[in-house]
Amino acid sequence: METCGLLLVLVLCREVFCQSHYCRSKFGVYEVADYNIHACAWCYFFLFPERDYKPNPLTHTLEIQTNGSRVYPDINNKSATGEICATLSSDECDKWRLCCLASRDCCTRQLMSSAVDDNTSCPTTWDGYGCWDAGEPGTTSYISCPNFLQYSVPTRSALKTCNADGKWLTKGPLSLEWTDYTPCLSYEELKVSIYISVGCQIASLLCLLPSVVIFLMYK
Ligand SMILES: *[C@@H]1O[C@H](CO)[C@@H](O)[C@H](O)[C@H]1NC(C)=O
Ligand SMILES: *[C@@H]1O[C@H](CO)[C@@H](O)[C@H](O)[C@H]1NC(C)=O
Ligand SMILES: *[C@@H]1O[C@H](CO)[C@@H](O)[C@H](O)[C@H]1NC(C)=O
């Protein structure tokens, strides 16, 4: 009888404290601690796909493939964020942090939401840039464009489509859930930045020309 009561208390405690401490991203459902690290690793990749670190989907670490150096992307760990931000400019580091913080807020929002995942509506989720509440089947949801996205115009909206079957619209070879962020991009700014980089490359080619001529003449 005694042990039974104790067991009941334990089970009740577990229900109260451990229930639904899971958050959802486009890659799946994870325990909060794993979700935080995982989302933050993907923030780095989605914002800066060309940089040194790449996320490892199994260990939730960020890794540099060329020398095997790995780091656990915990934004509360100063030495870890220091290592990660060493590969970014300070402006980029701020953007990455904002994305990680937004992913954490999204998890909190998911845990507080009372919507039950009954398979009839699209589940509340973090898509890598933004947080989505549960979607009605056959409708489109909107959120403000994230301010940490490069060339993003925060006054515009990203959109996500909930299919009639209660699943988010998917795209690509892996059929991952897909959000339309194209309305967020300011093509003017993007164009200017491309012109500037092409201009710089032409300028550096022109600067190189005399040295090539000199090299050919005097070799
Ligand atoms: C790996 O390379 C990065 C720079 O790309 C460097 O900061 C880091 O110290 C290196 N790690 C090891 C273990 O060599
Ligand atoms: C913080 O990150 C560093 C470098 O990744 C790691 O060695 C250390 O164990 C971490 N500290 C904590 C408290 O997790
Ligand atoms: C929802 O769907 C999943 C698989 O698609 C199934 O395992 C689960 O039992 C369903 N839940 C409900 C409440 O229908």
PDB file of C-alpha atoms and ligand atoms in Angstrom:
ATOM      1  CA  MET A   1       0.000   0.000   0.000  1.00  0.00           C
ATOM      2  CA  GLU A   2       2.806   2.364   1.030  1.00  0.00           C
ATOM      3  CA  THR A   3       4.882   1.701  -2.087  1.00  0.00           C
ATOM      4  CA  CYS A   4       1.770   2.014  -4.193  1.00  0.00           C
ATOM      5  CA  GLY A   5       1.090   5.502  -2.826  1.00  0.00           C
ATOM      6  CA  LEU A   6       4.708   6.489  -3.332  1.00  0.00           C
ATOM      7  CA  LEU A   7       4.587   5.224  -6.915  1.00  0.00           C
ATOM      8  CA  LEU A   8       1.405   7.171  -7.544  1.00  0.00           C
ATOM      9  CA  VAL A   9       3.026  10.369  -6.233  1.00  0.00           C
ATOM     10  CA  LEU A  10       6.084   9.744  -8.404  1.00  0.00           C
ATOM     11  CA  VAL A  11       3.949   9.162 -11.492  1.00  0.00           C
ATOM     12  CA  LEU A  12       1.884  12.277 -10.755  1.00  0.00           C
ATOM     13  CA  CYS A  13       5.067  14.357 -10.301  1.00  0.00           C
ATOM     14  CA  ARG A  14       6.390  13.062 -13.591  1.00  0.00           C
ATOM     15  CA  GLU A  15       3.147  13.961 -15.311  1.00  0.00           C
ATOM     16  CA  VAL A  16       3.211  17.480 -13.903  1.00  0.00           C
ATOM     17  CA  PHE A  17       6.893  18.289 -14.341  1.00  0.00           C
ATOM     18  CA  CYS A  18       7.977  16.246 -17.309  1.00  0.00           C
ATOM     19  CA  GLN A  19       4.884  16.179 -19.456  1.00  0.00           C
ATOM     20  CA  SER A  20       5.221  17.533 -22.960  1.00  0.00           C
ATOM     21  CA  HIS A  21       8.627  19.067 -22.399  1.00  0.00           C
ATOM     22  CA  TYR A  22       9.185  18.594 -26.081  1.00  0.00           C
ATOM     23  CA  CYS A  23       9.435  21.152 -28.843  1.00  0.00           C
ATOM     24  CA  ARG A  24       8.965  20.741 -32.544  1.00  0.00           C
ATOM     25  CA  SER A  25      11.167  21.899 -35.407  1.00  0.00           C
ATOM     26  CA  LYS A  26      10.925  20.993 -39.080  1.00  0.00           C
ATOM     27  CA  PHE A  27      13.286  18.064 -38.402  1.00  0.00           C
ATOM     28  CA  GLY A  28      11.231  16.472 -35.645  1.00  0.00           C
ATOM     29  CA  VAL A  29      10.255  16.630 -31.996  1.00  0.00           C
ATOM     30  CA  TYR A  30      13.020  16.942 -29.386  1.00  0.00           C
ATOM     31  CA  GLU A  31      13.437  17.346 -25.640  1.00  0.00           C
ATOM     32  CA  VAL A  32      13.767  21.022 -24.759  1.00  0.00           C
ATOM     33  CA  ALA A  33      17.526  20.902 -24.052  1.00  0.00           C
ATOM     34  CA  ASP A  34      18.234  19.043 -27.306  1.00  0.00           C
ATOM     35  CA  TYR A  35      15.853  21.271 -29.230  1.00  0.00           C
ATOM     36  CA  ASN A  36      17.632  24.444 -28.034  1.00  0.00           C
ATOM     37  CA  ILE A  37      21.056  23.183 -29.132  1.00  0.00           C
ATOM     38  CA  HIS A  38      19.730  21.703 -32.350  1.00  0.00           C
ATOM     39  CA  ALA A  39      17.794  24.838 -33.397  1.00  0.00           C
ATOM     40  CA  CYS A  40      20.804  27.033 -32.620  1.00  0.00           C
ATOM     41  CA  ALA A  41      23.123  24.850 -34.740  1.00  0.00           C
ATOM     42  CA  TRP A  42      20.705  25.074 -37.679  1.00  0.00           C
ATOM     43  CA  CYS A  43      20.378  28.856 -37.176  1.00  0.00           C
ATOM     44  CA  TYR A  44      24.107  29.069 -37.934  1.00  0.00           C
ATOM     45  CA  PHE A  45      23.769  26.957 -41.066  1.00  0.00           C
ATOM     46  CA  PHE A  46      20.596  28.584 -42.412  1.00  0.00           C
ATOM     47  CA  LEU A  47      22.017  32.081 -41.885  1.00  0.00           C
ATOM     48  CA  PHE A  48      25.614  31.387 -42.960  1.00  0.00           C
ATOM     49  CA  PRO A  49      25.704  28.194 -45.075  1.00  0.00           C
ATOM     50  CA  GLU A  50      29.167  28.969 -46.459  1.00  0.00           C
ATOM     51  CA  ARG A  51      30.967  29.274 -43.107  1.00  0.00           C
ATOM     52  CA  ASP A  52      33.330  26.841 -41.387  1.00  0.00           C
ATOM     53  CA  TYR A  53      30.920  25.100 -39.017  1.00  0.00           C
ATOM     54  CA  LYS A  54      28.281  22.648 -40.234  1.00  0.00           C
ATOM     55  CA  PRO A  55      25.574  21.111 -38.023  1.00  0.00           C
ATOM     56  CA  ASN A  56      25.736  17.417 -37.243  1.00  0.00           C
ATOM     57  CA  PRO A  57      22.096  16.212 -37.196  1.00  0.00           C
ATOM     58  CA  LEU A  58      22.878  13.317 -34.848  1.00  0.00           C
ATOM     59  CA  THR A  59      25.070  14.905 -32.165  1.00  0.00           C
ATOM     60  CA  HIS A  60      23.513  18.405 -32.413  1.00  0.00           C
ATOM     61  CA  THR A  61      27.028  19.876 -32.472  1.00  0.00           C
ATOM     62  CA  LEU A  62      28.564  22.299 -34.936  1.00  0.00           C
ATOM     63  CA  GLU A  63      31.613  20.799 -36.608  1.00  0.00           C
ATOM     64  CA  ILE A  64      34.450  21.999 -38.792  1.00  0.00           C
ATOM     65  CA  GLN A  65      34.850  19.146 -41.260  1.00  0.00           C
ATOM     66  CA  THR A  66      38.406  19.965 -42.312  1.00  0.00           C
ATOM     67  CA  ASN A  67      39.952  19.628 -38.845  1.00  0.00           C
ATOM     68  CA  GLY A  68      37.264  17.800 -36.860  1.00  0.00           C
ATOM     69  CA  SER A  69      36.877  20.602 -34.351  1.00  0.00           C
ATOM     70  CA  ARG A  70      33.405  20.557 -32.774  1.00  0.00           C
ATOM     71  CA  VAL A  71      31.450  22.778 -30.428  1.00  0.00           C
ATOM     72  CA  TYR A  72      28.111  22.501 -28.633  1.00  0.00           C
ATOM     73  CA  PRO A  73      26.130  25.615 -29.665  1.00  0.00           C
ATOM     74  CA  ASP A  74      24.801  26.683 -26.268  1.00  0.00           C
ATOM     75  CA  ILE A  75      24.225  30.457 -26.257  1.00  0.00           C
ATOM     76  CA  ASN A  76      24.583  30.520 -22.461  1.00  0.00           C
ATOM     77  CA  ASN A  77      28.133  29.129 -22.702  1.00  0.00           C
ATOM     78  CA  LYS A  78      30.572  32.006 -23.255  1.00  0.00           C
ATOM     79  CA  SER A  79      33.474  29.903 -24.474  1.00  0.00           C
ATOM     80  CA  ALA A  80      31.281  27.988 -26.923  1.00  0.00           C
ATOM     81  CA  THR A  81      29.723  31.158 -28.367  1.00  0.00           C
ATOM     82  CA  GLY A  82      33.210  32.689 -28.518  1.00  0.00           C
ATOM     83  CA  GLU A  83      34.461  29.822 -30.685  1.00  0.00           C
ATOM     84  CA  ILE A  84      31.415  30.028 -32.949  1.00  0.00           C
ATOM     85  CA  CYS A  85      31.457  33.812 -33.273  1.00  0.00           C
ATOM     86  CA  ALA A  86      35.178  33.681 -34.144  1.00  0.00           C
ATOM     87  CA  THR A  87      33.987  32.446 -37.565  1.00  0.00           C
ATOM     88  CA  LEU A  88      31.510  35.355 -37.934  1.00  0.00           C
ATOM     89  CA  SER A  89      31.668  39.154 -37.947  1.00  0.00           C
ATOM     90  CA  SER A  90      30.230  40.785 -34.832  1.00  0.00           C
ATOM     91  CA  ASP A  91      27.118  41.798 -36.784  1.00  0.00           C
ATOM     92  CA  GLU A  92      26.668  38.215 -38.002  1.00  0.00           C
ATOM     93  CA  CYS A  93      27.239  36.918 -34.472  1.00  0.00           C
ATOM     94  CA  ASP A  94      24.401  39.165 -33.249  1.00  0.00           C
ATOM     95  CA  LYS A  95      22.126  37.837 -36.006  1.00  0.00           C
ATOM     96  CA  TRP A  96      22.940  34.256 -35.073  1.00  0.00           C
ATOM     97  CA  ARG A  97      22.226  34.954 -31.371  1.00  0.00           C
ATOM     98  CA  LEU A  98      18.890  36.570 -32.252  1.00  0.00           C
ATOM     99  CA  CYS A  99      17.930  33.479 -34.242  1.00  0.00           C
ATOM    100  CA  CYS A 100      18.866  31.186 -31.320  1.00  0.00           C
ATOM    101  CA  LEU A 101      16.862  33.351 -28.904  1.00  0.00           C
ATOM    102  CA  ALA A 102      13.870  33.350 -31.280  1.00  0.00           C
ATOM    103  CA  SER A 103      14.022  29.544 -31.471  1.00  0.00           C
ATOM    104  CA  ARG A 104      13.972  29.361 -27.653  1.00  0.00           C
ATOM    105  CA  ASP A 105      11.008  31.741 -27.459  1.00  0.00           C
ATOM    106  CA  CYS A 106       9.264  29.534 -29.989  1.00  0.00           C
ATOM    107  CA  CYS A 107       9.797  26.496 -27.754  1.00  0.00           C
ATOM    108  CA  THR A 108       8.313  28.377 -24.777  1.00  0.00           C
ATOM    109  CA  ARG A 109       5.366  29.395 -26.934  1.00  0.00           C
ATOM    110  CA  GLN A 110       4.838  25.802 -28.038  1.00  0.00           C
ATOM    111  CA  LEU A 111       4.917  24.530 -24.438  1.00  0.00           C
ATOM    112  CA  MET A 112       2.330  27.103 -23.368  1.00  0.00           C
ATOM    113  CA  SER A 113       0.035  26.517 -26.318  1.00  0.00           C
ATOM    114  CA  SER A 114      -2.999  24.454 -25.440  1.00  0.00           C
ATOM    115  CA  ALA A 115      -3.488  23.144 -28.984  1.00  0.00           C
ATOM    116  CA  VAL A 116      -3.446  19.358 -28.970  1.00  0.00           C
ATOM    117  CA  ASP A 117      -1.700  17.603 -31.826  1.00  0.00           C
ATOM    118  CA  ASP A 118      -4.702  15.603 -33.040  1.00  0.00           C
ATOM    119  CA  ASN A 119      -3.449  15.103 -36.618  1.00  0.00           C
ATOM    120  CA  THR A 120      -6.239  17.251 -38.027  1.00  0.00           C
ATOM    121  CA  SER A 121      -4.450  20.627 -38.014  1.00  0.00           C
ATOM    122  CA  CYS A 122      -0.850  21.572 -38.866  1.00  0.00           C
ATOM    123  CA  PRO A 123       1.238  21.435 -35.651  1.00  0.00           C
ATOM    124  CA  THR A 124       2.833  24.483 -34.042  1.00  0.00           C
ATOM    125  CA  THR A 125       6.494  24.493 -35.079  1.00  0.00           C
ATOM    126  CA  TRP A 126       9.870  26.247 -35.505  1.00  0.00           C
ATOM    127  CA  ASP A 127      10.947  26.265 -39.159  1.00  0.00           C
ATOM    128  CA  GLY A 128      14.556  27.435 -38.693  1.00  0.00           C
ATOM    129  CA  TYR A 129      13.808  31.172 -38.991  1.00  0.00           C
ATOM    130  CA  GLY A 130      10.338  31.649 -37.539  1.00  0.00           C
ATOM    131  CA  CYS A 131       7.727  30.338 -35.120  1.00  0.00           C
ATOM    132  CA  TRP A 132       4.336  29.130 -36.347  1.00  0.00           C
ATOM    133  CA  ASP A 133       1.175  28.499 -34.358  1.00  0.00           C
ATOM    134  CA  ALA A 134      -1.028  25.563 -35.333  1.00  0.00           C
ATOM    135  CA  GLY A 135      -2.490  26.044 -38.813  1.00  0.00           C
ATOM    136  CA  GLU A 136      -6.019  25.341 -40.030  1.00  0.00           C
ATOM    137  CA  PRO A 137      -6.086  22.758 -42.861  1.00  0.00           C
ATOM    138  CA  GLY A 138      -6.367  24.368 -46.280  1.00  0.00           C
ATOM    139  CA  THR A 139      -5.276  27.829 -45.129  1.00  0.00           C
ATOM    140  CA  THR A 140      -2.140  29.993 -45.311  1.00  0.00           C
ATOM    141  CA  SER A 141      -0.557  31.468 -42.166  1.00  0.00           C
ATOM    142  CA  TYR A 142       1.602  34.606 -42.008  1.00  0.00           C
ATOM    143  CA  ILE A 143       4.344  35.881 -39.669  1.00  0.00           C
ATOM    144  CA  SER A 144       6.538  39.002 -39.831  1.00  0.00           C
ATOM    145  CA  CYS A 145       9.829  38.499 -41.639  1.00  0.00           C
ATOM    146  CA  PRO A 146      12.637  37.820 -39.132  1.00  0.00           C
ATOM    147  CA  ASN A 147      14.887  40.825 -38.495  1.00  0.00           C
ATOM    148  CA  PHE A 148      18.014  38.654 -38.301  1.00  0.00           C
ATOM    149  CA  LEU A 149      17.681  37.432 -41.874  1.00  0.00           C
ATOM    150  CA  GLN A 150      20.072  39.158 -44.293  1.00  0.00           C
ATOM    151  CA  TYR A 151      18.343  41.577 -46.725  1.00  0.00           C
ATOM    152  CA  SER A 152      15.055  40.916 -44.928  1.00  0.00           C
ATOM    153  CA  VAL A 153      12.345  43.593 -44.739  1.00  0.00           C
ATOM    154  CA  PRO A 154      10.701  43.129 -41.302  1.00  0.00           C
ATOM    155  CA  THR A 155       7.492  44.919 -42.338  1.00  0.00           C
ATOM    156  CA  ARG A 156       6.720  42.176 -44.863  1.00  0.00           C
ATOM    157  CA  SER A 157       5.408  38.675 -44.137  1.00  0.00           C
ATOM    158  CA  ALA A 158       6.558  35.116 -44.698  1.00  0.00           C
ATOM    159  CA  LEU A 159       3.855  32.587 -45.484  1.00  0.00           C
ATOM    160  CA  LYS A 160       3.307  28.925 -44.726  1.00  0.00           C
ATOM    161  CA  THR A 161       0.662  26.714 -46.231  1.00  0.00           C
ATOM    162  CA  CYS A 162      -1.275  24.126 -44.269  1.00  0.00           C
ATOM    163  CA  ASN A 163      -2.475  21.422 -46.664  1.00  0.00           C
ATOM    164  CA  ALA A 164      -6.032  20.109 -46.540  1.00  0.00           C
ATOM    165  CA  ASP A 165      -4.769  16.927 -44.827  1.00  0.00           C
ATOM    166  CA  GLY A 166      -3.434  18.882 -41.834  1.00  0.00           C
ATOM    167  CA  LYS A 167       0.254  18.612 -42.849  1.00  0.00           C
ATOM    168  CA  TRP A 168       2.484  21.599 -43.612  1.00  0.00           C
ATOM    169  CA  LEU A 169       3.417  22.012 -47.269  1.00  0.00           C
ATOM    170  CA  THR A 170       6.684  20.205 -48.057  1.00  0.00           C
ATOM    171  CA  LYS A 171       9.265  20.766 -50.766  1.00  0.00           C
ATOM    172  CA  GLY A 172      12.613  19.510 -52.001  1.00  0.00           C
ATOM    173  CA  PRO A 173      14.190  16.068 -52.363  1.00  0.00           C
ATOM    174  CA  LEU A 174      13.878  15.370 -48.612  1.00  0.00           C
ATOM    175  CA  SER A 175      10.219  16.534 -48.511  1.00  0.00           C
ATOM    176  CA  LEU A 176      10.956  18.855 -45.612  1.00  0.00           C
ATOM    177  CA  GLU A 177       8.317  21.313 -44.452  1.00  0.00           C
ATOM    178  CA  TRP A 178       8.754  24.526 -46.415  1.00  0.00           C
ATOM    179  CA  THR A 179       8.010  28.168 -45.616  1.00  0.00           C
ATOM    180  CA  ASP A 180       7.924  30.844 -48.314  1.00  0.00           C
ATOM    181  CA  TYR A 181      10.399  33.544 -47.246  1.00  0.00           C
ATOM    182  CA  THR A 182      10.785  35.044 -50.734  1.00  0.00           C
ATOM    183  CA  PRO A 183       8.466  38.012 -49.910  1.00  0.00           C
ATOM    184  CA  CYS A 184      10.939  38.909 -47.124  1.00  0.00           C
ATOM    185  CA  LEU A 185      13.922  39.559 -49.337  1.00  0.00           C
ATOM    186  CA  SER A 186      14.661  43.059 -50.491  1.00  0.00           C
ATOM    187  CA  TYR A 187      15.828  42.507 -54.071  1.00  0.00           C
ATOM    188  CA  GLU A 188      17.122  46.079 -54.289  1.00  0.00           C
ATOM    189  CA  GLU A 189      19.595  45.558 -51.446  1.00  0.00           C
ATOM    190  CA  LEU A 190      20.528  42.122 -52.741  1.00  0.00           C
ATOM    191  CA  LYS A 191      21.193  43.575 -56.216  1.00  0.00           C
ATOM    192  CA  VAL A 192      23.349  46.396 -54.845  1.00  0.00           C
ATOM    193  CA  SER A 193      25.396  43.914 -52.832  1.00  0.00           C
ATOM    194  CA  ILE A 194      25.931  41.724 -55.907  1.00  0.00           C
ATOM    195  CA  TYR A 195      26.953  44.769 -57.975  1.00  0.00           C
ATOM    196  CA  ILE A 196      29.410  45.827 -55.280  1.00  0.00           C
ATOM    197  CA  SER A 197      31.018  42.396 -55.062  1.00  0.00           C
ATOM    198  CA  VAL A 198      31.250  42.052 -58.863  1.00  0.00           C
ATOM    199  CA  GLY A 199      32.659  45.592 -59.029  1.00  0.00           C
ATOM    200  CA  CYS A 200      35.294  44.729 -56.435  1.00  0.00           C
ATOM    201  CA  GLN A 201      36.315  41.629 -58.350  1.00  0.00           C
ATOM    202  CA  ILE A 202      36.681  43.584 -61.603  1.00  0.00           C
ATOM    203  CA  ALA A 203      38.663  46.255 -59.776  1.00  0.00           C
ATOM    204  CA  SER A 204      41.019  43.713 -58.262  1.00  0.00           C
ATOM    205  CA  LEU A 205      41.459  42.067 -61.678  1.00  0.00           C
ATOM    206  CA  LEU A 206      42.372  45.461 -63.142  1.00  0.00           C
ATOM    207  CA  CYS A 207      44.861  46.006 -60.317  1.00  0.00           C
ATOM    208  CA  LEU A 208      46.373  42.619 -61.045  1.00  0.00           C
ATOM    209  CA  LEU A 209      46.834  43.377 -64.743  1.00  0.00           C
ATOM    210  CA  PRO A 210      49.984  45.559 -64.465  1.00  0.00           C
ATOM    211  CA  SER A 211      51.709  42.945 -62.304  1.00  0.00           C
ATOM    212  CA  VAL A 212      50.891  40.256 -64.878  1.00  0.00           C
ATOM    213  CA  VAL A 213      52.253  42.451 -67.677  1.00  0.00           C
ATOM    214  CA  ILE A 214      55.395  43.192 -65.683  1.00  0.00           C
ATOM    215  CA  PHE A 215      55.800  39.515 -64.843  1.00  0.00           C
ATOM    216  CA  LEU A 216      55.486  38.518 -68.517  1.00  0.00           C
ATOM    217  CA  MET A 217      57.881  41.235 -69.694  1.00  0.00           C
ATOM    218  CA  TYR A 218      60.669  40.653 -67.214  1.00  0.00           C
ATOM    219  CA  LYS A 219      60.549  36.963 -66.474  1.00  0.00           C
TER     220      LYS A 219
HETATM  221  C1  LIG B   1      40.098  24.271 -36.594  1.00  0.00           C
HETATM  222  O1  LIG B   1      40.096  25.429 -37.420  1.00  0.00           O
HETATM  223  C2  LIG B   1      39.624  26.629 -36.802  1.00  0.00           C
HETATM  224  C3  LIG B   1      39.668  27.749 -37.821  1.00  0.00           C
HETATM  225  O2  LIG B   1      39.137  27.351 -39.049  1.00  0.00           O
HETATM  226  C4  LIG B   1      40.460  26.953 -35.591  1.00  0.00           C
HETATM  227  O3  LIG B   1      39.932  28.109 -34.937  1.00  0.00           O
HETATM  228  C5  LIG B   1      40.467  25.790 -34.632  1.00  0.00           C
HETATM  229  O4  LIG B   1      41.327  26.063 -33.543  1.00  0.00           O
HETATM  230  C6  LIG B   1      40.921  24.523 -35.330  1.00  0.00           C
HETATM  231  N1  LIG B   1      40.791  23.394 -34.405  1.00  0.00           N
HETATM  232  C7  LIG B   1      41.724  22.431 -34.317  1.00  0.00           C
HETATM  233  C8  LIG B   1      41.414  21.341 -33.339  1.00  0.00           C
HETATM  234  O5  LIG B   1      42.751  22.426 -34.978  1.00  0.00           O
HETATM  235  C1  LIG B   2      31.232  25.354 -22.708  1.00  0.00           C
HETATM  236  O1  LIG B   2      31.785  25.141 -23.988  1.00  0.00           O
HETATM  237  C2  LIG B   2      33.116  24.645 -23.959  1.00  0.00           C
HETATM  238  C3  LIG B   2      33.641  24.634 -25.405  1.00  0.00           C
HETATM  239  O2  LIG B   2      32.764  24.049 -26.298  1.00  0.00           O
HETATM  240  C4  LIG B   2      33.099  23.258 -23.320  1.00  0.00           C
HETATM  241  O3  LIG B   2      34.419  22.725 -23.293  1.00  0.00           O
HETATM  242  C5  LIG B   2      32.538  23.371 -21.912  1.00  0.00           C
HETATM  243  O4  LIG B   2      32.409  22.093 -21.330  1.00  0.00           O
HETATM  244  C6  LIG B   2      31.165  24.060 -21.933  1.00  0.00           C
HETATM  245  N1  LIG B   2      30.749  24.344 -20.551  1.00  0.00           N
HETATM  246  C7  LIG B   2      29.561  23.959 -20.079  1.00  0.00           C
HETATM  247  C8  LIG B   2      29.246  24.354 -18.685  1.00  0.00           C
HETATM  248  O5  LIG B   2      28.771  23.304 -20.750  1.00  0.00           O
HETATM  249  C1  LIG B   3      -1.391  10.786 -35.690  1.00  0.00           C
HETATM  250  O1  LIG B   3      -0.679  10.202 -36.771  1.00  0.00           O
HETATM  251  C2  LIG B   3       0.398   9.391 -36.388  1.00  0.00           C
HETATM  252  C3  LIG B   3       1.116   8.880 -37.638  1.00  0.00           C
HETATM  253  O2  LIG B   3       0.884   9.692 -38.730  1.00  0.00           O
HETATM  254  C4  LIG B   3      -0.132   8.237 -35.530  1.00  0.00           C
HETATM  255  O3  LIG B   3       0.958   7.446 -35.097  1.00  0.00           O
HETATM  256  C5  LIG B   3      -0.882   8.779 -34.329  1.00  0.00           C
HETATM  257  O4  LIG B   3      -1.454   7.714 -33.613  1.00  0.00           O
HETATM  258  C6  LIG B   3      -1.981   9.736 -34.775  1.00  0.00           C
HETATM  259  N1  LIG B   3      -2.588  10.356 -33.592  1.00  0.00           N
HETATM  260  C7  LIG B   3      -3.907  10.557 -33.481  1.00  0.00           C
HETATM  261  C8  LIG B   3      -4.368  11.176 -32.207  1.00  0.00           C
HETATM  262  O5  LIG B   3      -4.703  10.241 -34.365  1.00  0.00           O
END
